[in-house]
Coordinates of C-alpha atoms and ligand atoms in Angstrom, one line a residue:
M1 CA 28.9 -7.8 11.3
K2 CA 28.6 -9.3 7.0
P3 CA 26.1 -8.5 4.5
L4 CA 23.4 -12.0 4.5
K5 CA 24.7 -12.2 0.3
H6 CA 28.6 -12.2 1.3
L7 CA 28.0 -15.6 4.3
P8 CA 29.8 -18.8 3.2
A9 CA 26.2 -20.4 3.3
W10 CA 24.4 -18.4 1.2
K11 CA 27.0 -18.1 -1.5
A12 CA 26.2 -22.1 -0.7
L13 CA 22.0 -21.8 -1.1
E14 CA 22.2 -20.8 -4.2
Q15 CA 24.8 -22.8 -5.5
H16 CA 22.7 -25.8 -4.1
F17 CA 18.9 -24.0 -6.0
K18 CA 20.3 -23.9 -9.3
S19 CA 19.9 -28.0 -8.5
M20 CA 17.0 -27.4 -6.9
R21 CA 14.8 -26.0 -9.6
S22 CA 13.7 -28.8 -11.2
F23 CA 12.9 -30.8 -8.3
D24 CA 9.3 -33.0 -7.8
M25 CA 7.9 -33.6 -4.4
R26 CA 6.3 -35.8 -6.7
A27 CA 9.5 -38.0 -7.3
A28 CA 11.2 -37.2 -4.3
F29 CA 8.3 -39.1 -2.4
R30 CA 8.3 -42.0 -4.2
E31 CA 12.3 -43.1 -4.1
D32 CA 12.0 -42.3 -0.3
A33 CA 9.3 -43.7 2.2
S34 CA 10.8 -41.4 4.9
R35 CA 10.8 -38.3 3.4
F36 CA 7.9 -38.3 6.3
D37 CA 9.8 -39.4 9.0
Q38 CA 13.0 -36.8 7.7
L39 CA 11.7 -33.8 7.7
S40 CA 8.8 -33.5 10.4
L41 CA 9.2 -33.2 14.2
R42 CA 7.2 -33.2 16.4
C43 CA 6.5 -30.1 19.9
G44 CA 4.5 -31.2 22.5
N45 CA 1.4 -32.3 21.1
L46 CA 2.0 -31.0 18.1
L47 CA 2.8 -32.0 14.7
L48 CA 4.7 -30.0 11.4
D49 CA 4.5 -32.0 8.6
Y50 CA 7.1 -30.3 6.1
S51 CA 7.8 -32.4 3.8
K52 CA 5.1 -31.3 1.6
N53 CA 8.1 -28.7 0.0
R54 CA 10.3 -28.5 -2.4
V55 CA 13.3 -28.8 0.6
T56 CA 15.6 -32.0 0.5
T57 CA 17.9 -33.0 4.0
E58 CA 21.2 -31.1 1.7
T59 CA 18.8 -28.5 1.9
I60 CA 17.9 -28.2 5.0
Q61 CA 21.6 -28.7 6.4
H62 CA 22.3 -25.1 4.2
L63 CA 19.5 -23.7 6.0
M64 CA 20.0 -24.5 9.2
Q65 CA 24.3 -23.5 8.2
L66 CA 22.5 -19.5 7.7
A67 CA 20.9 -19.7 10.5
R68 CA 24.7 -20.9 12.5
E69 CA 26.6 -17.9 10.2
S70 CA 23.8 -15.7 11.0
E71 CA 24.4 -15.5 14.7
L72 CA 21.1 -16.9 15.7
E73 CA 21.4 -18.5 19.2
A74 CA 23.4 -15.2 19.4
M75 CA 20.9 -13.1 19.2
R76 CA 18.1 -15.5 20.7
N77 CA 20.6 -16.0 23.7
A78 CA 20.5 -11.7 23.7
M79 CA 16.2 -11.3 23.2
F80 CA 15.7 -13.8 25.9
T81 CA 18.0 -12.0 28.4
G82 CA 17.1 -8.6 28.0
E83 CA 19.5 -7.1 26.0
R84 CA 18.5 -4.1 23.7
I85 CA 17.8 -5.5 21.4
N86 CA 15.5 -3.3 19.5
F87 CA 18.2 -1.3 18.4
T88 CA 16.6 1.4 16.8
E89 CA 14.2 2.5 20.2
Q90 CA 16.5 0.9 22.3
R91 CA 14.6 -1.7 23.8
A92 CA 14.4 -5.1 25.7
V93 CA 12.0 -7.6 24.2
L94 CA 10.6 -9.4 26.9
H95 CA 7.1 -10.8 26.3
T96 CA 8.6 -14.5 27.1
A97 CA 9.2 -13.3 30.7
L98 CA 5.8 -12.7 31.2
R99 CA 5.3 -15.8 30.6
A100 CA 7.9 -18.0 32.0
P101 CA 6.2 -19.8 35.5
V102 CA 9.6 -19.5 37.6
R103 CA 12.3 -16.1 36.0
P104 CA 15.3 -15.4 36.6
P105 CA 16.1 -12.9 38.5
L106 CA 16.3 -9.5 36.0
V107 CA 16.3 -5.7 35.7
V108 CA 16.0 -4.3 32.9
E109 CA 15.6 -0.6 33.0
G110 CA 16.3 -0.2 36.3
V111 CA 12.9 -2.1 37.3
D112 CA 12.9 -5.7 38.5
V113 CA 11.0 -8.1 35.7
E114 CA 10.2 -10.8 37.9
H115 CA 9.2 -8.3 40.5
E116 CA 7.0 -5.8 38.6
I117 CA 5.0 -8.9 36.7
S118 CA 5.0 -11.6 39.5
K119 CA 3.0 -8.8 41.0
V120 CA 0.5 -7.6 38.0
L121 CA -0.1 -10.5 37.5
K122 CA -1.4 -11.5 41.3
R123 CA -3.5 -7.9 40.7
M124 CA -5.2 -9.1 37.6
Q125 CA -6.3 -12.7 38.6
R126 CA -7.7 -10.3 42.1
F127 CA -9.6 -8.6 39.7
V128 CA -10.8 -11.4 37.4
E129 CA -11.9 -13.5 40.2
S130 CA -14.5 -10.2 41.8
V131 CA -15.8 -9.5 38.1
H132 CA -16.6 -13.4 38.0
N133 CA -17.7 -14.4 41.4
G134 CA -19.9 -10.6 41.8
N135 CA -18.4 -9.5 44.1
W136 CA -17.4 -6.0 41.5
R137 CA -20.4 -4.7 41.0
G138 CA -21.1 -1.5 38.7
H139 CA -22.4 2.0 40.2
T140 CA -25.7 0.3 40.7
G141 CA -24.7 -2.2 42.4
K142 CA -25.4 -5.1 39.2
P143 CA -22.9 -7.6 38.6
I144 CA -20.8 -7.2 35.3
R145 CA -22.2 -9.2 32.5
N146 CA -20.4 -8.2 29.6
V147 CA -16.7 -6.5 29.2
V148 CA -15.9 -4.3 27.0
N149 CA -12.1 -4.4 25.3
I150 CA -11.1 -0.6 24.2
G151 CA -8.0 -1.2 21.4
I152 CA -6.3 -1.0 18.5
G153 CA -3.2 -3.7 17.2
G154 CA -2.3 -4.8 19.1
S155 CA -3.8 -3.3 22.3
D156 CA -6.9 -5.6 20.0
L157 CA -5.6 -7.9 17.9
G158 CA -4.0 -10.3 20.0
P159 CA -6.3 -10.6 22.8
A160 CA -10.3 -10.7 20.3
M161 CA -8.0 -13.3 18.5
A162 CA -7.6 -16.3 21.5
C163 CA -10.9 -14.9 22.5
H164 CA -12.6 -16.5 19.4
A165 CA -10.6 -18.7 19.6
L166 CA -10.9 -20.4 23.1
D167 CA -14.8 -19.4 23.2
H168 CA -15.8 -22.6 24.3
Y169 CA -13.6 -22.1 27.2
A170 CA -16.0 -19.3 27.9
V171 CA -16.6 -18.8 31.6
E172 CA -21.0 -18.3 31.4
S173 CA -21.2 -14.8 33.5
V174 CA -19.2 -12.5 31.0
R175 CA -18.9 -12.3 27.6
V176 CA -15.8 -10.4 25.9
Y177 CA -16.9 -7.5 23.3
F178 CA -13.7 -6.0 21.0
V179 CA -14.2 -2.5 19.8
S180 CA -11.2 -1.1 17.5
N181 CA -11.9 1.5 14.3
L182 CA -12.4 4.7 14.3
D183 CA -15.5 3.7 12.5
P184 CA -18.1 4.8 15.2
A185 CA -20.5 1.4 13.5
H186 CA -18.6 -0.7 15.4
L187 CA -19.0 1.1 18.9
A188 CA -21.7 2.2 18.5
G189 CA -23.4 -1.7 17.3
T190 CA -22.0 -3.3 20.4
L191 CA -23.1 -0.4 22.6
A192 CA -25.9 -1.3 20.7
Q193 CA -26.6 -4.5 22.5
L194 CA -25.4 -3.6 25.7
D195 CA -26.7 -2.8 29.8
P196 CA -25.2 -0.1 30.6
E197 CA -25.7 -1.5 34.6
T198 CA -24.0 -4.7 33.7
T199 CA -21.1 -2.9 31.7
L200 CA -17.1 -3.2 32.2
F201 CA -14.8 -0.9 30.1
I202 CA -11.4 -2.0 29.3
V203 CA -8.9 0.8 27.5
A204 CA -6.1 -0.9 25.9
S205 CA -3.3 1.5 25.7
K206 CA 0.5 0.9 25.4
T207 CA 0.7 4.7 24.6
F208 CA -2.7 5.8 25.8
T209 CA -2.2 8.7 23.6
T210 CA -3.7 5.8 20.2
L211 CA -6.8 8.0 18.6
E212 CA -8.9 5.8 17.3
T213 CA -8.7 4.2 21.1
L214 CA -9.1 7.7 22.9
A215 CA -11.7 8.8 20.5
N216 CA -13.9 4.9 21.2
A217 CA -13.0 5.5 25.7
N218 CA -14.2 9.0 24.9
S219 CA -17.6 7.6 23.6
A220 CA -18.3 5.3 25.7
K221 CA -17.6 6.7 28.8
A222 CA -20.4 9.8 27.8
W223 CA -22.4 6.7 26.6
L224 CA -21.6 5.5 30.0
L225 CA -22.6 8.7 31.8
A226 CA -25.4 9.2 30.0
A227 CA -27.3 6.4 31.6
L228 CA -26.4 6.0 34.8
R229 CA -25.6 10.2 35.5
A230 CA -23.8 10.0 37.9
P231 CA -19.3 11.0 37.1
G232 CA -17.9 9.0 39.9
A233 CA -19.5 5.2 38.0
V234 CA -16.1 6.1 35.8
A235 CA -14.3 4.4 38.5
Q236 CA -16.7 0.5 38.9
H237 CA -17.4 0.4 34.9
F238 CA -13.7 1.6 33.3
V239 CA -10.7 -0.2 33.6
A240 CA -6.9 0.8 31.9
L241 CA -4.3 -1.7 30.7
S242 CA -1.0 0.6 30.4
T243 CA 2.9 1.8 30.3
N244 CA 1.3 5.2 30.8
A245 CA -0.2 6.4 34.2
Q246 CA -0.4 9.8 33.9
A247 CA -2.2 9.7 31.1
V248 CA -4.9 7.0 32.3
E249 CA -5.4 9.9 35.5
A250 CA -6.2 12.3 33.1
F251 CA -8.7 10.5 30.7
G252 CA -10.2 9.7 34.5
I253 CA -9.5 6.2 35.1
D254 CA -8.3 6.1 39.0
P255 CA -4.8 4.7 39.4
E256 CA -6.2 1.5 41.3
N257 CA -8.0 0.5 38.5
M258 CA -4.8 0.6 35.7
F259 CA -3.3 -3.0 35.8
I260 CA 0.7 -1.9 34.6
F261 CA 3.4 -2.8 31.9
W262 CA 7.0 -2.1 29.7
D263 CA 8.0 -0.6 27.2
W264 CA 9.7 -4.1 26.5
V265 CA 6.6 -5.6 25.6
G266 CA 5.6 -5.5 21.7
G267 CA 1.8 -4.4 21.6
R268 CA 2.1 -7.1 18.8
Y269 CA 3.7 -9.5 21.3
S270 CA 1.6 -7.8 24.1
L271 CA -1.6 -10.7 24.9
W272 CA 0.7 -12.4 27.2
S273 CA 1.1 -9.0 29.8
A274 CA -1.8 -6.6 31.3
I275 CA -3.3 -6.5 27.2
G276 CA -5.0 -10.2 28.6
L277 CA -7.4 -9.2 30.8
S278 CA -10.0 -9.9 27.9
I279 CA -8.5 -13.1 28.0
A280 CA -8.3 -14.3 31.6
L281 CA -12.3 -12.4 32.1
Q282 CA -13.2 -14.6 28.8
I283 CA -11.7 -18.1 30.1
G284 CA -10.8 -17.8 33.4
W285 CA -7.8 -17.4 35.8
G286 CA -6.9 -21.6 34.8
N287 CA -7.2 -21.4 31.6
F288 CA -5.0 -18.1 31.3
Q289 CA -2.4 -20.1 33.2
A290 CA -2.4 -22.1 30.8
L291 CA -2.4 -20.2 27.5
L292 CA 0.3 -18.8 29.4
A293 CA 2.3 -22.0 30.0
G294 CA 1.4 -23.0 26.4
A295 CA 3.2 -19.7 24.9
H296 CA 6.2 -21.3 27.0
A297 CA 6.4 -24.1 26.3
M298 CA 7.2 -23.4 23.0
D299 CA 9.9 -20.3 24.0
T300 CA 12.0 -23.8 26.1
H301 CA 11.9 -25.9 23.1
F302 CA 13.0 -22.9 20.9
R303 CA 15.8 -22.6 23.1
E304 CA 16.4 -25.4 23.9
A305 CA 16.5 -28.4 21.4
P306 CA 19.8 -28.4 17.8
L307 CA 18.1 -26.1 15.2
E308 CA 17.6 -29.2 12.7
A309 CA 15.0 -29.8 15.2
N310 CA 13.4 -26.4 16.0
M311 CA 10.1 -25.3 14.8
P312 CA 10.4 -21.6 14.7
V313 CA 13.9 -22.0 13.0
I314 CA 12.6 -25.4 10.3
L315 CA 9.8 -22.9 9.4
G316 CA 11.3 -20.1 9.8
M317 CA 14.0 -21.4 7.3
L318 CA 11.9 -22.4 4.9
G319 CA 9.9 -18.7 4.8
I320 CA 13.4 -18.1 3.6
W321 CA 14.4 -20.5 1.3
Y322 CA 10.8 -19.8 -0.8
A323 CA 11.1 -15.4 -0.7
N324 CA 14.7 -15.1 -0.8
F325 CA 16.0 -18.6 -3.3
W326 CA 12.3 -19.2 -4.9
G327 CA 10.9 -15.3 -5.7
T328 CA 7.9 -16.3 -3.5
D329 CA 6.4 -12.6 -2.2
T330 CA 3.6 -14.3 0.1
Y331 CA 2.2 -16.6 2.0
G332 CA -0.7 -18.5 2.7
I333 CA -2.1 -19.0 6.1
F334 CA -5.2 -22.0 6.4
P335 CA -6.8 -23.1 9.8
Y336 CA -9.4 -25.9 9.1
D337 CA -10.5 -24.5 12.6
Q338 CA -12.8 -21.7 12.3
R339 CA -12.1 -21.5 16.0
L340 CA -8.9 -19.2 14.4
R341 CA -10.4 -17.3 12.3
L342 CA -9.1 -14.1 13.7
L343 CA -5.6 -15.7 13.2
V344 CA -4.6 -14.8 10.1
P345 CA -5.1 -11.1 10.8
F346 CA -3.3 -11.4 14.0
L347 CA -0.9 -13.1 11.9
Q348 CA -0.9 -10.3 9.8
Q349 CA -0.1 -8.2 12.0
L350 CA 2.7 -10.0 13.7
D351 CA 4.7 -10.9 10.7
M352 CA 4.6 -7.9 8.4
E353 CA 4.8 -5.3 10.8
S354 CA 7.7 -6.9 12.6
N355 CA 9.0 -8.0 9.1
G356 CA 8.1 -5.1 6.4
K357 CA 12.0 -3.1 6.7
N358 CA 14.0 -2.2 4.1
V359 CA 17.3 -1.5 6.4
N360 CA 19.3 -3.2 8.1
R361 CA 21.3 -3.6 11.3
A362 CA 24.2 -1.9 9.6
N363 CA 21.6 0.9 8.9
K364 CA 21.5 0.2 5.1
R365 CA 19.3 -0.3 2.5
V366 CA 18.7 -4.7 1.8
N367 CA 18.9 -6.3 -1.2
Y368 CA 16.9 -8.6 -0.7
N369 CA 13.0 -9.4 0.0
T370 CA 12.2 -9.8 3.5
G371 CA 9.2 -10.6 5.4
P372 CA 6.3 -11.9 2.7
I373 CA 2.8 -10.2 1.9
V374 CA 0.9 -12.7 4.0
W375 CA -2.6 -13.5 3.6
G376 CA -5.9 -16.3 3.7
A377 CA -8.5 -17.7 5.8
P378 CA -10.0 -20.2 7.6
G379 CA -11.2 -24.2 5.6
T380 CA -12.9 -24.9 3.8
N381 CA -14.1 -21.4 3.7
G382 CA -11.7 -20.9 1.1
Q383 CA -11.5 -23.2 -1.5
H384 CA -14.2 -22.3 -2.5
A385 CA -12.9 -19.3 -2.8
F386 CA -9.9 -18.2 -3.9
F387 CA -7.8 -21.9 -3.3
E388 CA -8.3 -21.6 -7.8
L389 CA -5.3 -19.6 -7.7
V390 CA -2.8 -22.0 -4.4
H391 CA -3.5 -24.5 -7.4
Q392 CA -3.5 -23.1 -10.4
G393 CA -2.5 -19.1 -10.9
T394 CA 1.0 -18.6 -12.0
R395 CA 2.9 -18.0 -8.2
L396 CA 5.0 -20.0 -6.5
I397 CA 3.0 -19.4 -2.6
P398 CA 4.4 -21.3 0.2
T399 CA 1.1 -22.6 2.7
D400 CA 0.2 -23.7 6.1
F401 CA -3.0 -25.2 7.5
L402 CA -3.7 -25.9 10.4
M403 CA -6.1 -28.5 11.6
A404 CA -7.2 -30.3 15.1
A405 CA -7.6 -34.1 15.5
V406 CA -10.4 -33.7 18.1
N407 CA -13.4 -31.1 17.9
P408 CA -14.7 -30.5 20.6
T409 CA -18.5 -30.1 19.1
P410 CA -20.5 -33.5 19.4
L411 CA -20.8 -32.8 15.4
A412 CA -17.5 -35.8 14.9
D413 CA -18.6 -36.7 10.9
Q414 CA -18.4 -32.6 10.4
H415 CA -15.1 -32.3 11.8
E416 CA -13.9 -35.8 9.5
W417 CA -14.7 -34.4 6.8
L418 CA -13.2 -31.1 8.0
L419 CA -9.9 -32.7 8.4
A420 CA -10.3 -34.3 4.7
N421 CA -10.8 -31.7 2.9
C422 CA -7.6 -30.7 4.5
M423 CA -5.8 -33.7 3.7
A424 CA -7.5 -33.2 0.3
Q425 CA -6.1 -29.7 -1.0
T426 CA -2.5 -30.0 0.3
E427 CA -2.4 -33.8 -1.8
A428 CA -3.3 -32.2 -5.3
L429 CA -1.4 -29.4 -3.9
L430 CA 1.7 -31.3 -4.0
K431 CA -0.1 -34.7 -6.6
G432 CA -1.3 -32.0 -9.0
K433 CA -3.1 -34.0 -11.7
S434 CA -1.5 -34.4 -14.9
R435 CA -3.0 -34.0 -18.9
A436 CA -2.6 -36.9 -19.9
V437 CA -5.0 -38.3 -17.1
I438 CA -7.8 -35.6 -17.9
E439 CA -7.8 -36.4 -21.1
A440 CA -8.4 -40.1 -20.8
E441 CA -10.6 -39.3 -17.9
L442 CA -12.9 -37.2 -20.6
I443 CA -12.2 -39.4 -23.1
A444 CA -14.3 -41.7 -20.7
Q445 CA -16.9 -39.6 -20.3
G446 CA -18.0 -40.1 -23.7
M447 CA -15.8 -36.7 -25.2
S448 CA -14.1 -36.7 -28.2
R449 CA -10.4 -37.4 -28.6
E450 CA -10.5 -33.5 -29.5
E451 CA -13.1 -32.2 -26.7
A452 CA -10.8 -33.3 -24.8
R453 CA -7.5 -32.4 -25.5
A454 CA -8.9 -28.8 -26.5
L455 CA -10.4 -29.3 -22.5
A456 CA -7.5 -30.3 -20.9
P457 CA -5.2 -27.7 -20.6
H458 CA -8.0 -26.0 -18.1
K459 CA -8.0 -29.0 -15.9
V460 CA -4.4 -29.4 -15.3
F461 CA -2.8 -29.0 -12.5
P462 CA 0.2 -28.4 -11.8
G463 CA 1.2 -29.1 -8.4
N464 CA 4.5 -29.9 -7.2
R465 CA 3.2 -26.7 -4.8
P466 CA 4.2 -26.9 -0.9
S467 CA 2.8 -26.1 1.9
N468 CA 3.1 -27.5 5.5
T469 CA 0.8 -28.8 7.8
L470 CA 0.6 -28.2 11.8
L471 CA -1.9 -30.6 13.2
Y472 CA -2.0 -30.7 16.7
Q473 CA -4.2 -32.8 19.2
K474 CA -7.4 -29.8 20.5
L475 CA -7.9 -26.1 20.6
D476 CA -7.1 -25.8 23.7
P477 CA -6.0 -22.7 25.9
H478 CA -2.7 -25.1 26.3
T479 CA -1.8 -25.9 22.1
L480 CA -3.6 -22.2 21.4
G481 CA -0.4 -20.4 23.5
M482 CA 2.3 -22.4 21.8
L483 CA 1.0 -22.2 18.1
I484 CA 0.7 -18.1 19.6
A485 CA 4.9 -18.5 20.5
L486 CA 5.9 -21.1 17.9
Y487 CA 4.9 -18.2 14.6
E488 CA 6.1 -14.7 17.1
H489 CA 9.5 -16.7 17.1
K490 CA 9.5 -17.7 13.8
V491 CA 8.3 -14.7 12.6
F492 CA 12.5 -13.5 14.7
V493 CA 14.4 -15.7 13.3
Q494 CA 13.1 -15.3 9.9
G495 CA 14.7 -10.9 11.2
M496 CA 17.0 -12.7 12.1
I497 CA 18.4 -13.7 9.2
W498 CA 16.7 -11.1 7.3
Q499 CA 19.5 -8.6 9.9
I500 CA 16.4 -6.6 10.4
N501 CA 15.0 -4.6 13.6
S502 CA 11.6 -7.5 14.3
F503 CA 10.5 -4.1 16.9
D504 CA 9.8 -1.4 15.5
Q505 CA 7.7 -0.1 13.8
W506 CA 7.7 3.5 12.7
G507 CA 6.6 2.4 9.5
V508 CA 3.2 3.6 11.0
E509 CA 3.4 6.4 11.5
L510 CA 3.7 8.8 8.6
G511 CA -0.6 8.4 8.2
K512 CA -1.0 9.3 11.5
Q513 CA 1.1 12.8 11.5
L514 CA -0.6 12.8 8.0
A515 CA -4.1 12.8 9.9
P516 CA -4.8 16.5 12.0
P517 CA -3.7 18.6 8.5
I518 CA -6.1 16.8 6.1
R519 CA -9.2 16.2 9.0
A520 CA -9.0 20.7 9.5
A521 CA -8.8 20.7 6.2
L522 CA -12.1 19.0 5.6
S523 CA -14.1 21.2 7.1
S524 CA -12.1 24.9 7.8
V525 CA -12.9 28.0 6.2
R526 CA -10.8 27.0 3.3
V527 CA -8.2 23.9 2.6
I528 CA -4.2 24.4 4.1
G529 CA -2.0 23.0 4.8
E530 CA 0.2 21.0 1.7
H531 CA -1.2 18.0 0.0
D532 CA -1.0 16.8 -4.0
G533 CA -3.2 17.1 -6.3
S534 CA -4.4 13.7 -5.2
T535 CA -5.6 14.3 -2.1
L536 CA -6.7 18.3 -2.1
G537 CA -9.0 16.4 -5.4
L538 CA -10.5 14.4 -2.4
I539 CA -10.7 16.5 -0.1
A540 CA -12.9 19.5 -3.0
D541 CA -15.1 16.2 -3.8
I542 CA -16.2 16.1 0.0
R543 CA -16.1 19.3 0.7
R544 CA -18.7 20.5 -2.3
R545 CA -20.4 17.8 -1.3
R546 CA -21.0 19.5 2.5
G547 CA -22.0 22.7 0.2
L548 CA -18.0 24.4 1.6
S549 CA -15.8 26.6 -0.7
T550 CA -13.1 24.5 -2.6
Ligands
G6Q601 C1 1.9 -2.8 17.6 C2 2.0 -1.8 17.2 C3 0.6 -0.9 17.4 C4 0.4 -0.8 18.2 C5 -1.5 0.4 18.5 C6 -2.0 0.8 19.4 O1 3.0 -4.5 17.8 O2 2.5 -1.3 17.8 O3 -0.6 -2.0 16.6 O4 -0.2 -2.0 19.0 O5 -0.9 1.0 17.2 O6 -0.7 1.7 20.3 P1 -1.1 1.7 20.8 O7 -1.5 0.9 22.5 O8 -0.9 2.2 21.9 O9 -3.1 1.9 22.0

């Protein structure tokens, strides 16, 4: 593998960047009436407008050449065909197989993938339908009305995001809640609203060893048993989603009530697996199928469309252009769609846990920036908060704006304003507002020339700031599936260019190892273990507050 910076396309991009430093998008739009047509593309009902970027068609050609020289196409095929591209854990990466309606025969690590997936999907369907039609009952014979998904990270963020996004597809009979935080307030606040007789807990944990999830599951079990006073009640009120049958059984959940998935499904890519059970319970089996089908449509596009017309490739390579040539550190995501309010936390995990790496496939430290800091919030709220920095701050921030052409609520007028605001922001970022125009406006409003000259610089919008716009018809399960898969593949593209492993997450381990001795030090007779001065100071302060020796 040739180091990234030695690739001819990288060098060509460095040269090209020099000529692009003073590129002005406003002039480019003026000079080329076809810019939008050339720099936008469609996939199903999704439109990606990437014309408001500091790129020309030549930039795109260079970026695609970089993708080719990075062997992106071969890596993509390796993922889809089950090669062990997660090379630090020796695992295949096959979340795409979970959403394929027809799966080619594939045996991975001795498992007949097609057969196993179909088997679990059928069990999930039967279970979801039996909860919805009232056949599955709680211990006292009442039907299930509330479902609590207990999980964290990948076993929480994806399902929670999808359930919020598709709230308008929710079945009437069941309400789904999510509990993730170790902070007891999260579980206690949720349980306070629920009736144990009609509540089902889903314990979602790939490893079934995660501290937060097991703590919450144990507390939920205690709450249920205290109310129903029958140890056997666990069978009707707890199901598990996991790869670890032994630990599930040890916890007291009947393996009959366990839905499995496999090592080759990464946590942050797991909403398509049994981890999606809460989604199916919320929106019904047919809609869950539509979500999978949407993701599969994007998979097909990603596999088959030429690089130049490939949405995840274009989005990914634009991110490379900004992060590695323009030196941007962050990346803002602004869904003008309140239902997508959990998309940003979901994408933060997807992107930052996947590409927040500094060692490449040759086991060497990389000498370029990898994954960006992902942040954002739904519009229009963000406009009244942090958009100031996006418009007038000193940093260049690439952004994605998302909006639905149609909104399912009857409040059409409000939706019209929402769309107008979304486009007004990207237009303002592009066009900016010059000092001369502002001065003239102030003088016309009655200000003296001197006053106008003093105030105008503060009101200048530099403009020429980039944005992508993703426009979709409406937020339905199929479209949401497409959107999530689009970002998954975008993150994949970038990971391959940066030559890193997007599918492990060793970075989350160290804190887990350090927590037990710190916990012990908080209440033991004397402080044990080696800690730094700051941690010792904090432990001592907590101990003092508890009247313990320090
Ligand atoms: C995701 C990560 C991480 C994981 C959680 C929960 O890719 O691996 O967020 O999902 O730590 O893990 P369990 O599902 O094993 O409880």
